[in-house]
XYZ file of C-alpha atoms in Angstrom:
593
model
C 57.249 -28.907 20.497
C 54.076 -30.730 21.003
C 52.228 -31.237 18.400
C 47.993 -31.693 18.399
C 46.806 -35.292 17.637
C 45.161 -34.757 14.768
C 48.147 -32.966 13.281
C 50.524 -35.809 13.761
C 52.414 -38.026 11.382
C 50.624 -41.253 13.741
C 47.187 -39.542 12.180
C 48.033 -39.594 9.172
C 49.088 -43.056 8.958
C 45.780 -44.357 10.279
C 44.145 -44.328 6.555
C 46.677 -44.097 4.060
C 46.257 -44.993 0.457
C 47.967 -47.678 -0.882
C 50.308 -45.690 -3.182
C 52.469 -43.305 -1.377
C 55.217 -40.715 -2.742
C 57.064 -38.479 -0.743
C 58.608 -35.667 -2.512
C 60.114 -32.609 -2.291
C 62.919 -30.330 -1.833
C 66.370 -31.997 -1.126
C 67.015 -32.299 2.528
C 63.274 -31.763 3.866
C 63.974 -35.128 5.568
C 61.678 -37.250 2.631
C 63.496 -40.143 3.430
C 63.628 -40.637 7.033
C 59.619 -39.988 6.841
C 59.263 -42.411 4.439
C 60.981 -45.477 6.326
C 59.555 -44.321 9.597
C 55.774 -44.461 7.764
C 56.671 -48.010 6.265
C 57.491 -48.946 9.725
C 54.391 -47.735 11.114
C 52.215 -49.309 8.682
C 54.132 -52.764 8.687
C 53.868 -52.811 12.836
C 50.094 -52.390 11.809
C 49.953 -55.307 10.844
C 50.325 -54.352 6.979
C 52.631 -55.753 4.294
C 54.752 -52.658 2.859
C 56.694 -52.381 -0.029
C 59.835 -49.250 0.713
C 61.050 -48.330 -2.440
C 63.596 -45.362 -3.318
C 63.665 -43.998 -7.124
C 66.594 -41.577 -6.137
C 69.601 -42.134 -7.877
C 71.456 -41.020 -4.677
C 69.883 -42.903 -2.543
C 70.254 -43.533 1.221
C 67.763 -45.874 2.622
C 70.460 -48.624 2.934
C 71.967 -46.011 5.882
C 68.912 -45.353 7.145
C 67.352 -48.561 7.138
C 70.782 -50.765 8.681
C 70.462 -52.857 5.400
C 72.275 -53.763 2.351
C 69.056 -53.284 -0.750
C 69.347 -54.627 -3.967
C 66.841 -53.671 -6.869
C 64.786 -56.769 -5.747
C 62.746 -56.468 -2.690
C 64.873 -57.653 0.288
C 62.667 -58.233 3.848
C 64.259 -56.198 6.814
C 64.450 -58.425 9.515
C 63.873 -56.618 12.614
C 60.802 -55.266 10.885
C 58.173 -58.028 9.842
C 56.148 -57.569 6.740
C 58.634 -54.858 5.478
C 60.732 -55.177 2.505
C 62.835 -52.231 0.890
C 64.386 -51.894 -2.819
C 66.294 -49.754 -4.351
C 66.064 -48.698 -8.775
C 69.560 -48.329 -9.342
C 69.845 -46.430 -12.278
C 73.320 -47.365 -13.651
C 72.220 -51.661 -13.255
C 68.940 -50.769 -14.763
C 70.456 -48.743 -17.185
C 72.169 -51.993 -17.896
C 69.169 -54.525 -18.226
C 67.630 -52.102 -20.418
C 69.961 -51.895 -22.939
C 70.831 -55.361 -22.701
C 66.858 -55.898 -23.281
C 66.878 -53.858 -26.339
C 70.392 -55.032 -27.824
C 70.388 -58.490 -26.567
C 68.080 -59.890 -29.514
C 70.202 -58.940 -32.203
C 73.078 -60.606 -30.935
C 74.403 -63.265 -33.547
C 71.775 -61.928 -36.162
C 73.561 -58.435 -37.069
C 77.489 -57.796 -37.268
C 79.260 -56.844 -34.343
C 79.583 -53.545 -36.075
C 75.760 -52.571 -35.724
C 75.448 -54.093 -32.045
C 78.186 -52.049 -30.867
C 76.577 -48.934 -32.476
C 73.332 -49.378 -30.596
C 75.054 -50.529 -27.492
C 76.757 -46.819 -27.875
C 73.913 -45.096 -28.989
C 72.150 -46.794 -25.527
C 74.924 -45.497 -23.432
C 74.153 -41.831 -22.101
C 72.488 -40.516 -19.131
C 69.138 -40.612 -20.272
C 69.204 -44.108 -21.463
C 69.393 -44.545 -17.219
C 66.984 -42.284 -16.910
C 64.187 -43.970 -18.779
C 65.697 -47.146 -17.634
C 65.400 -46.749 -13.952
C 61.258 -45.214 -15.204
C 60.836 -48.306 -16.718
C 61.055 -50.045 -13.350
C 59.196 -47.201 -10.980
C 56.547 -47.769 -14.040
C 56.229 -51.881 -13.886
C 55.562 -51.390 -9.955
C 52.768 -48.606 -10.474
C 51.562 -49.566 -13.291
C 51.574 -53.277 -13.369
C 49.394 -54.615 -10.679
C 51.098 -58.282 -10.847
C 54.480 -57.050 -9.518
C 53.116 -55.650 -6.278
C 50.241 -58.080 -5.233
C 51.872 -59.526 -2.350
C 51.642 -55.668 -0.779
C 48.819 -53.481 0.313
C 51.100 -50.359 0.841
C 53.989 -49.588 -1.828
C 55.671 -46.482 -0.367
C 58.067 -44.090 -2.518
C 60.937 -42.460 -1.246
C 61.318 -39.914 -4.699
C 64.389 -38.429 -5.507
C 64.684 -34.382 -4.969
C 62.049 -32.089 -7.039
C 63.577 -31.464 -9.990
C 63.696 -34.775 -10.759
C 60.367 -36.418 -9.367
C 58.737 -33.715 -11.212
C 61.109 -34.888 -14.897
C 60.141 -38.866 -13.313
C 56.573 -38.051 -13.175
C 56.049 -36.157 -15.914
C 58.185 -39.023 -18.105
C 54.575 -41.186 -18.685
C 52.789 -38.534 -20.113
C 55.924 -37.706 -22.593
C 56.721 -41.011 -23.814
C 53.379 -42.101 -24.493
C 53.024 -39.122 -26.705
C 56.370 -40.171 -28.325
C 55.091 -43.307 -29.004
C 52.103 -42.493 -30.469
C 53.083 -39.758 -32.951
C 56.567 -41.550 -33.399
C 56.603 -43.409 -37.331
C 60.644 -44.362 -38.078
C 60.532 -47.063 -35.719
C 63.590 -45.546 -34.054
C 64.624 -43.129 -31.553
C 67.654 -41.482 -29.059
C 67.031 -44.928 -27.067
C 67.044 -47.563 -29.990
C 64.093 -49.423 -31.277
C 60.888 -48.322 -30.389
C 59.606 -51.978 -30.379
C 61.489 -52.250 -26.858
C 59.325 -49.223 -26.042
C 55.804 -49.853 -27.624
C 55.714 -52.772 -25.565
C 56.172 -50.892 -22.026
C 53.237 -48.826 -23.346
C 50.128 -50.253 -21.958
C 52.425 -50.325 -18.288
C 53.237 -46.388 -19.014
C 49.704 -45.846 -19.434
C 48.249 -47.650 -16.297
C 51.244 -46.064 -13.911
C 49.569 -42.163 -15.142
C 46.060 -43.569 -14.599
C 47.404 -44.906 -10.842
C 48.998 -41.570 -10.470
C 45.744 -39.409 -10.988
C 43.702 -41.920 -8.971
C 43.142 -40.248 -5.609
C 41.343 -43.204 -4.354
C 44.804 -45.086 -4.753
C 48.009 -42.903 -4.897
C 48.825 -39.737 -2.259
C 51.252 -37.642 -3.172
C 52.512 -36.468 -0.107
C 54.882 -33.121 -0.140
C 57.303 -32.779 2.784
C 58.893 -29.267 3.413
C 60.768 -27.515 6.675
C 59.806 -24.120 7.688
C 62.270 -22.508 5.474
C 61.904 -19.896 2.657
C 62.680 -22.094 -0.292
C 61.374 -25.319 0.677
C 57.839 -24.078 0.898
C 58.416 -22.445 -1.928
C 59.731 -25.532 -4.205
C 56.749 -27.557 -2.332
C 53.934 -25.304 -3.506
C 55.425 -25.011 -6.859
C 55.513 -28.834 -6.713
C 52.149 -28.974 -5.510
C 51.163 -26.830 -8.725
C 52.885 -28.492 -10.948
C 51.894 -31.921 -10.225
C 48.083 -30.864 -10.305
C 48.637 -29.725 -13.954
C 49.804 -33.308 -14.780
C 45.985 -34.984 -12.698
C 48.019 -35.565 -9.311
C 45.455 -33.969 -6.731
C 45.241 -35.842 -3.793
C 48.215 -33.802 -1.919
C 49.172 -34.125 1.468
C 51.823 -31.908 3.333
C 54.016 -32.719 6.171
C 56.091 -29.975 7.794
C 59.199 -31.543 8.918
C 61.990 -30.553 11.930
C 59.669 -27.859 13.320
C 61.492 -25.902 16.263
C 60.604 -24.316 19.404
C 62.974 -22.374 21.739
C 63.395 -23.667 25.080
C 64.505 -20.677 26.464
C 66.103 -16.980 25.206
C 69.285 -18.469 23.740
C 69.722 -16.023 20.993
C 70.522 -18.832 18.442
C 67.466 -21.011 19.100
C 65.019 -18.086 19.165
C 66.559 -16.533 15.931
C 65.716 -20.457 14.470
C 62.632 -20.104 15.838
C 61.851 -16.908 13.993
C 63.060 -18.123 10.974
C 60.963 -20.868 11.037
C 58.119 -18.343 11.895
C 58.562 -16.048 9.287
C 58.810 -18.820 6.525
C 55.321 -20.151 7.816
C 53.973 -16.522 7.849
C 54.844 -15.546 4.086
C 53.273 -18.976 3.033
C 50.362 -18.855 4.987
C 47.991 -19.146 1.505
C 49.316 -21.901 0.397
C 49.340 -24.024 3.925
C 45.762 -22.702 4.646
C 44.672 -24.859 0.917
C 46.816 -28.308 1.786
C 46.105 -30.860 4.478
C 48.698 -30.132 7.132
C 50.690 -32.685 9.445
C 53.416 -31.733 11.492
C 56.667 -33.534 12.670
C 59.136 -31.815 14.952
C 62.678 -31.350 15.192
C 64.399 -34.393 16.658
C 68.139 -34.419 19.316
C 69.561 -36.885 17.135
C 69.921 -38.406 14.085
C 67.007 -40.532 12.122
C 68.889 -43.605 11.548
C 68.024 -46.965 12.219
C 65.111 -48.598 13.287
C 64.379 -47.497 16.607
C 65.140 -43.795 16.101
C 62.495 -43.932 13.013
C 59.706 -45.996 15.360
C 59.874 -43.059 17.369
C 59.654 -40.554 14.611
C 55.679 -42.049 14.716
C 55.431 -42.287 18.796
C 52.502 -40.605 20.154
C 55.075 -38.732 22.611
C 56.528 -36.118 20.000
C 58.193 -34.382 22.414
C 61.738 -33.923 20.751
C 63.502 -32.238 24.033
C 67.153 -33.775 24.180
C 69.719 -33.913 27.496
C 72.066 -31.505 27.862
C 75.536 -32.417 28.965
C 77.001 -31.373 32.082
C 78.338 -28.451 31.078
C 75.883 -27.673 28.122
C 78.968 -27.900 26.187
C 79.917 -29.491 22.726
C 83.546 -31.286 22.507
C 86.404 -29.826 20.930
C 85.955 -29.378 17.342
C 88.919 -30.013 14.843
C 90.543 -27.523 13.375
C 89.084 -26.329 10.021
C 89.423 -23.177 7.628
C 86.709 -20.211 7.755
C 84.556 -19.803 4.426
C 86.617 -16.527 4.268
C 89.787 -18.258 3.904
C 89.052 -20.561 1.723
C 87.908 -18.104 -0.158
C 91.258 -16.641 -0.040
C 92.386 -19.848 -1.915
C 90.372 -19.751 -4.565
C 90.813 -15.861 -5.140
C 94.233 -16.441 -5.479
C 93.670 -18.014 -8.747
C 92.223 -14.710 -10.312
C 89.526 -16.741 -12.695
C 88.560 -20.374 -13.268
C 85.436 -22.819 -12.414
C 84.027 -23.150 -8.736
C 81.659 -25.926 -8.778
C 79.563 -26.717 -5.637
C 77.957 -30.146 -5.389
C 76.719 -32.821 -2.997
C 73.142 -34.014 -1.802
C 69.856 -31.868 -2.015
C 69.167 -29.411 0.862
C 72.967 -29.056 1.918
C 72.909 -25.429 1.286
C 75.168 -25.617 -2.400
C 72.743 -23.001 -3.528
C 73.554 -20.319 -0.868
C 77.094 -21.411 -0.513
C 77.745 -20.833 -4.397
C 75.429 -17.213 -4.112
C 78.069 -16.583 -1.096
C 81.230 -17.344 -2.644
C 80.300 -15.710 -6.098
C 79.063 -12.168 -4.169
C 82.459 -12.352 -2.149
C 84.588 -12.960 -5.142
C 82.669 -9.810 -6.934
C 82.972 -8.262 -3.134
C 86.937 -8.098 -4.052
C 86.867 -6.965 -7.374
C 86.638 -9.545 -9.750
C 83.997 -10.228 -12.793
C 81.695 -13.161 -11.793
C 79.278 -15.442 -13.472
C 77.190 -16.917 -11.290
C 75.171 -19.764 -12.697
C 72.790 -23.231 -11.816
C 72.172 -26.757 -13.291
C 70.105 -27.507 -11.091
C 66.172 -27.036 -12.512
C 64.986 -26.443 -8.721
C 67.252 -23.939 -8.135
C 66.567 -20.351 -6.485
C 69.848 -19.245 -7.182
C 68.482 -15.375 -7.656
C 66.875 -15.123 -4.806
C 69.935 -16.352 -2.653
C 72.625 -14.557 -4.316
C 70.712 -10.889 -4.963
C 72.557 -8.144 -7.188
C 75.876 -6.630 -7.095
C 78.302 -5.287 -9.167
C 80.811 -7.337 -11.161
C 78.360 -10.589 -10.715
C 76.315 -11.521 -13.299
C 73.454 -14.166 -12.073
C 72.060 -16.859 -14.444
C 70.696 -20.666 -14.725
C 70.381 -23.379 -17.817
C 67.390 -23.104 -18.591
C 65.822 -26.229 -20.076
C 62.982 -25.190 -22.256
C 65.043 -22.411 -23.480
C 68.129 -24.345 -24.347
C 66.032 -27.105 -26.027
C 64.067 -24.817 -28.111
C 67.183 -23.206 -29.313
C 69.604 -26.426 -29.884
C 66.367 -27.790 -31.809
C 66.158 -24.768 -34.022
C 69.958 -24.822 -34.289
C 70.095 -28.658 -35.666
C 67.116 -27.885 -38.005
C 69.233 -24.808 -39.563
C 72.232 -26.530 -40.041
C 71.589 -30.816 -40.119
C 67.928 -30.023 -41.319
C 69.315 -26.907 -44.044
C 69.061 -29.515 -47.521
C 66.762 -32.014 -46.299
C 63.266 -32.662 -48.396
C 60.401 -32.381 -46.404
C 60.045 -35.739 -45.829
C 63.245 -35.811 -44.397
C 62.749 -32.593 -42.302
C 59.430 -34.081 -40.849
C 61.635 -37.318 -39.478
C 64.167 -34.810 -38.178
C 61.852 -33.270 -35.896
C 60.193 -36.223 -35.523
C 63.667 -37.338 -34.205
C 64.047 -34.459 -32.332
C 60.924 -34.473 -29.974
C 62.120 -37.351 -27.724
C 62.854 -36.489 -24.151
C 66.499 -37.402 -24.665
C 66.646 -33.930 -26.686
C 66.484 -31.702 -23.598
C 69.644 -33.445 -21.849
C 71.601 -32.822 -25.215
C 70.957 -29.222 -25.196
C 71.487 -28.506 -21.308
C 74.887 -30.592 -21.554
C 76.005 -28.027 -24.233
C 74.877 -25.377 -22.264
C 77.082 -26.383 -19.363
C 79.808 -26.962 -21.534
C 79.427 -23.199 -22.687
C 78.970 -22.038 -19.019
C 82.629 -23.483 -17.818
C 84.179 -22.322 -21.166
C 83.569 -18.764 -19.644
C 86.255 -19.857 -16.550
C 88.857 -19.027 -19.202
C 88.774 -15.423 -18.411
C 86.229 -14.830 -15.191
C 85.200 -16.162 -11.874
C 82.112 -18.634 -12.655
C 80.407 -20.348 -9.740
C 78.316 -23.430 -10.455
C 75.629 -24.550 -8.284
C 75.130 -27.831 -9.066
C 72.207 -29.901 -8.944
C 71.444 -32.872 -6.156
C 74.436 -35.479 -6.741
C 72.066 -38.123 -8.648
C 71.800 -35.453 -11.483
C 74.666 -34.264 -11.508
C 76.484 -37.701 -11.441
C 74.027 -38.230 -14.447
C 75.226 -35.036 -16.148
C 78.939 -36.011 -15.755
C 78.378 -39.293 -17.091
C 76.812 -37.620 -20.027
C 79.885 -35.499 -20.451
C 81.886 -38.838 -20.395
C 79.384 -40.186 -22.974
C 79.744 -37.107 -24.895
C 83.560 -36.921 -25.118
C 83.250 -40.957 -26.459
C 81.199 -39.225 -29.041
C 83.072 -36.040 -29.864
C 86.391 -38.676 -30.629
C 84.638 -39.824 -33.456
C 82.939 -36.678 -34.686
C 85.050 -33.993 -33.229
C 84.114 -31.430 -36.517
C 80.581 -31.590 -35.825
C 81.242 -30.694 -32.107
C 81.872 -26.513 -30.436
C 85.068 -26.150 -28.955
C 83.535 -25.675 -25.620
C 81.992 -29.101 -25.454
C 85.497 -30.564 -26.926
C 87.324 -29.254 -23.752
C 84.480 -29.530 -21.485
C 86.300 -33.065 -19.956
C 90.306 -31.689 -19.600
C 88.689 -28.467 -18.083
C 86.737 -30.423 -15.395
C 89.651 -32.191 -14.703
C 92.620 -29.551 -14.272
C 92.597 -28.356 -10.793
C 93.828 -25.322 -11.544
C 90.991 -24.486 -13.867
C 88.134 -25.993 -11.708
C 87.730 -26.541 -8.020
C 85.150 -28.927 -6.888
C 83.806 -27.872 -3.549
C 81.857 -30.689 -1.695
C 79.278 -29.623 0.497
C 77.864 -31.795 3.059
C 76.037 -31.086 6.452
C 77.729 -32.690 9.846
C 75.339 -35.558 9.506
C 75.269 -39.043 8.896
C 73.562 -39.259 5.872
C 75.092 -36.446 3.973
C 78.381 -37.036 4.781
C 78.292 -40.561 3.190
C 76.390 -39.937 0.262
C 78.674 -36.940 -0.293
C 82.023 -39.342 0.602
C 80.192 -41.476 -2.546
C 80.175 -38.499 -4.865
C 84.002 -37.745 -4.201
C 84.710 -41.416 -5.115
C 82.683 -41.077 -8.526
C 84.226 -37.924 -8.908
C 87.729 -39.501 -8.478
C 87.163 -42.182 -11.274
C 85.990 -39.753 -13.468
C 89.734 -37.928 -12.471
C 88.052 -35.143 -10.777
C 90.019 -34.481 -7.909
C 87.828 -32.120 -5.303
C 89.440 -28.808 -3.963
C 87.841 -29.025 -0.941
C 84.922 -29.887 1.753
C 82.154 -27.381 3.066
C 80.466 -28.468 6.143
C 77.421 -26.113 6.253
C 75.070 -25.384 8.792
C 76.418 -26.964 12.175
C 75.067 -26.304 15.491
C 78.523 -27.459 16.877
C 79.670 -24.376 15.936
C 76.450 -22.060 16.296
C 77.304 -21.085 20.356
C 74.079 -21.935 21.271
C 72.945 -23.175 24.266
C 69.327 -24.429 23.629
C 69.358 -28.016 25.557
C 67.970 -29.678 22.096
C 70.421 -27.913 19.835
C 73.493 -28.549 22.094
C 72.345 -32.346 21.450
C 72.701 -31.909 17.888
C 76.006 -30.041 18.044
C 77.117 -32.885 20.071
C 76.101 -35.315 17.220
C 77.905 -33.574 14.661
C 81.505 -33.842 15.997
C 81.951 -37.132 14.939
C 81.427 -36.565 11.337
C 82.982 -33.444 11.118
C 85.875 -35.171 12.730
C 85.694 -38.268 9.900
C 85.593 -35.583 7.294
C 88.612 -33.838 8.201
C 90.677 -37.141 9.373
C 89.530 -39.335 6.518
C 88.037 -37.722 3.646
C 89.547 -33.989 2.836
C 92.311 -32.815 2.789
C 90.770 -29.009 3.098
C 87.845 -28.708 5.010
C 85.765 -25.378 5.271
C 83.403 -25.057 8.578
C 80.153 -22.485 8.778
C 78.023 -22.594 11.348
C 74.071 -22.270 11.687
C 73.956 -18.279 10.892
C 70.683 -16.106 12.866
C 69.218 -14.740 9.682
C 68.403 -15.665 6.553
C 71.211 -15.982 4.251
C 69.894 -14.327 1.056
C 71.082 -11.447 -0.389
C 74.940 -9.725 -0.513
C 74.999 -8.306 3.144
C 73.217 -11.506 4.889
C 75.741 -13.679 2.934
C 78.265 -11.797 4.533
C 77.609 -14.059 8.181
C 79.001 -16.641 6.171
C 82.317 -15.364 6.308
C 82.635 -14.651 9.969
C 84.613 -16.979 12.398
């Protein structure tokens, strides 16, 4: 596909801003555009700053380089350096920040009570803000650098990130005990004039672009415009939006043209909201986007994208793998319990749990199928059918309820004094991941006598929500009478095969095959033991013949082949389907050989 001049990611690079964030739904490909615009900008002539705030990130695969939550200069790139916030070792530093002073000056009693009340997942949260905040909004920590470019973590959580300055401010300034869910507010109040200047930096359009990057699917335009929305409401107006992996058929292979309607169609139904934004357009690449010269030319002014066919316009022998059907099989066989699919944004978890739940109801059993994930269009993919109930955890409406809950039973014989500082207490951020944690909790308590399907959200949140659960169960040993039943077993239930299998899903590409190989490790020292692998979407397996999707079919063997040699020990293949997979009956090419 060629794309017009003035339309290309090279044109928009000619005048950027100096602040940069590229968001959107998992998978659009935010990552690789991000490095390959740093690049650009540094062989400009400009000094860049590359820095991810995912807590799953991946710019150490993409860039060749080992990063570190200092900037660290790539080497075969002059003027660029690349960091990465690591939540868990900021996490760290912040409590150690907050605790540290007290050591020697309280008994070991108290500091090991804050040091535990600093220990859940949205301690890292605000940690890992606290440093996205110092390079925004503290102008001394990015002079050397006229571009700073984000690489943001999936939606649900850029929009939770960028929404955080506007909440804790608030906090702050209504906030009278001194105290909160993250210690003393002292350690806070002084971040505030920082927190303050990163929202003002935000809502400058002269400085910051927030640049949305989508594919021409369904739900990816979808979560960008409702991104776009949303981030308007909070002053961020200066949007860009880059349409990533755009496809044109070659010739009338029935797989590429039925990708090239899809694509079509998804530009067609969100023709209003493309007609408003600033359009640039990228198009779908042979290979891979790692390293440095595959992202240089990602930028080239030749975008043509056409790869080389083999000889034969074959792919090599595939190994041998199960069907979704019969994995299916597997878990049926169970007759209830927990299926839980999880890996990185934009893998296809959503439609893979909507699948597996309207095939389990297909054959007769009762099925809940639920999300955690607050991007989530799990509706939409799974559709209605009999047996299958459809849900998701809905934050504002679990909050609202656990607060109301805690103020009927905690709050019941307090004065009013002490009732105000109760709810005082209660409007910190750190409230909301309290009440969705119990919801979950609730949620796989129902695998006791039904089929419920969890789709999960991106691995960084979910990795935060299981340590959370670890946090939790810390917690629950010391107050186990305050605590529901459901959140007491929440831990031995995640952890009994037979009550939950863990399904891993991953796409035959580099990237998502690692970060997913990372999750299984996490998910192994928490003593979660996956049931098996999905690899979704591959071309390998599609049948097509389309000269630049054989390439890519050639490109996945290899990590299909390290998935089922090295990492699973069940391993699930489903190829690129023709239509979209939404729905009971369009699910149903899911389960075909």
């Amino acid at each position: 596909m060629n794309i017009a001049p003035e339309q290309s990611l090279a044109r928009f690079l000619e005048a950027p801003n100096r602040f940069l964030f590229f968001t959107g739904k998992g998978g659009v490909g935010k990552t690789s555009l991000a490095c390959a615009s740093a690049i650009a900008l540094a062989d400009q002539g400009k000094r860049v700053l590359l820095v991810s705030t995912d807590p799953a990130s991946n710019l150490d695969e993409v860039l060749g380089v080992r990063l570190t939550s200092a900037p660290t200069a790539i080497a075969s790139v002059p003027r660029l350096a690349a960091l990465n916030i690591d939540p868990a070792a900021a996490a760290l530093a912040y409590r150690e920040k907050l605790v540290g002073p007290y050591r020697g000056k309280l008994p070991d009693a108290i500091v090991r009570g804050m040091e535990e009340q600093l220990s859940g997942a949205c301690t890292m949260e605000i940690a890992a803000f606290d440093e996205f905040s110092r390079l925004l909004g503290q102008p001394e920590a990015t002079t050397e650098f006229d571009h700073v470019l984000f690489d943001t973590a999936p939606t649900g959580h850029t929009l939770r990130l960028l929404s955080l300055p506007g909440a804790w401010t608030g906090f702050l300034a209504s906030s009278t005990t001194g105290n909160s869910c993250l210690g003393p507010l002292a350690g806070l109040e002084k971040q505030r004039g920082i927190y303050e200047r990163a929202v003002a930096s935000l809502a400058d359009g002269n400085r910051t672009t927030l640049v949305l990057v989508s594919r021409a699917q369904k739900a990816a335009l979808a979560e960008a415009e409702r991104t776009s929305d949303e981030l308007a409401t909070i002053g961020v107006r200066n949007q860009r939006l880059i349409l990533n992996g755009l496809f044109q058929a070659s010739d009338s292979d029935p797989v590429a043209v039925a990708l090239q309607k899809r694509g079509g169609d998804a530009l067609t139904a969100a023709e209003k909201f493309l007609a408003r934004m600033q359009l640039f357009k990228v198009p779908l690449r042979s290979q891979n986007l790692v390293g440095i010269p595959a992202l240089r030319a990602l930028v080239a002014a030749d975008s043509s994208p056409a790869g080389k066919p083999s000889d034969d316009g074959q792919v090599s022998a595939l190994p041998a793998t199960q069907t979704l059907a019969e994995l299916v099989d597997g878990i049926a066989h169970a007759g209830r319990g927990v299926v839980m699919t999880m890996g990185k944004g934009g893998v296809g978890k959503t439609t893979l749990a909507a699948a597996i739940a309207t095939e389990l109801a297909r054959r007769g059993f009762e099925v809940h199928l639920s999300t955690t994930d607050p991007a989530a269009h799990i509706a939409a993919a799974a559709g209605q059918m009999k047996g299958m109930q459809v849900s998701r955890i809905d934050p504002h409406a679990e909050t609202k309820a656990y607060v109301e809950q805690v103020m009927a039973t905690a709050g019941k014989n307090l004065d009013a004094n002490g009732r105000a500082l109760l709810e005082e207490d209660l409007r910190s951020p750190c409230t909301e991941e309290i009440a969705v944690f119990r919801a979950f909790a609730r949620t796989v308590a129902g695998g006791k006598d039904a089929f419920v399907v969890l789709d999960t959200a991106p691995t960084g949140h979910t990795l935060l929500l299981l340590d959370a659960t670890e946090s939790y169960h810390r917690e629950i040993a010391r107050k186990a009478s305050d605590m529901p039943e459901e959140v007491l077993q929440l831990l031995p239930r995640l952890r009994d095969a037979e009550y939950t299998r863990v399904l891993v899903v991953a796409l035959p590409e580099a990237t998502p095959v690692h970060e997913a190989a990372m999750l299984q490790a996490d998910l192994r020292r928490a003593q979660i033991e996956p049931f098996a692998w999905v690899i979704n979407q591959s071309f390998a397996g599609s049948g097509s013949r389309d000269p630049l999707l054989v390439a890519r079919g050639r490109g996945e063997v290899q990590y299909i082949r390290e998935v089922v040699e090295k990492l699973s020990k069940r391993t699930a293949l489903v190829p690129w389907v023709r239509e979209e997979p939404a729905g009971p009956e369009k699910l149903q090419q899911l389960f075909k050989p």
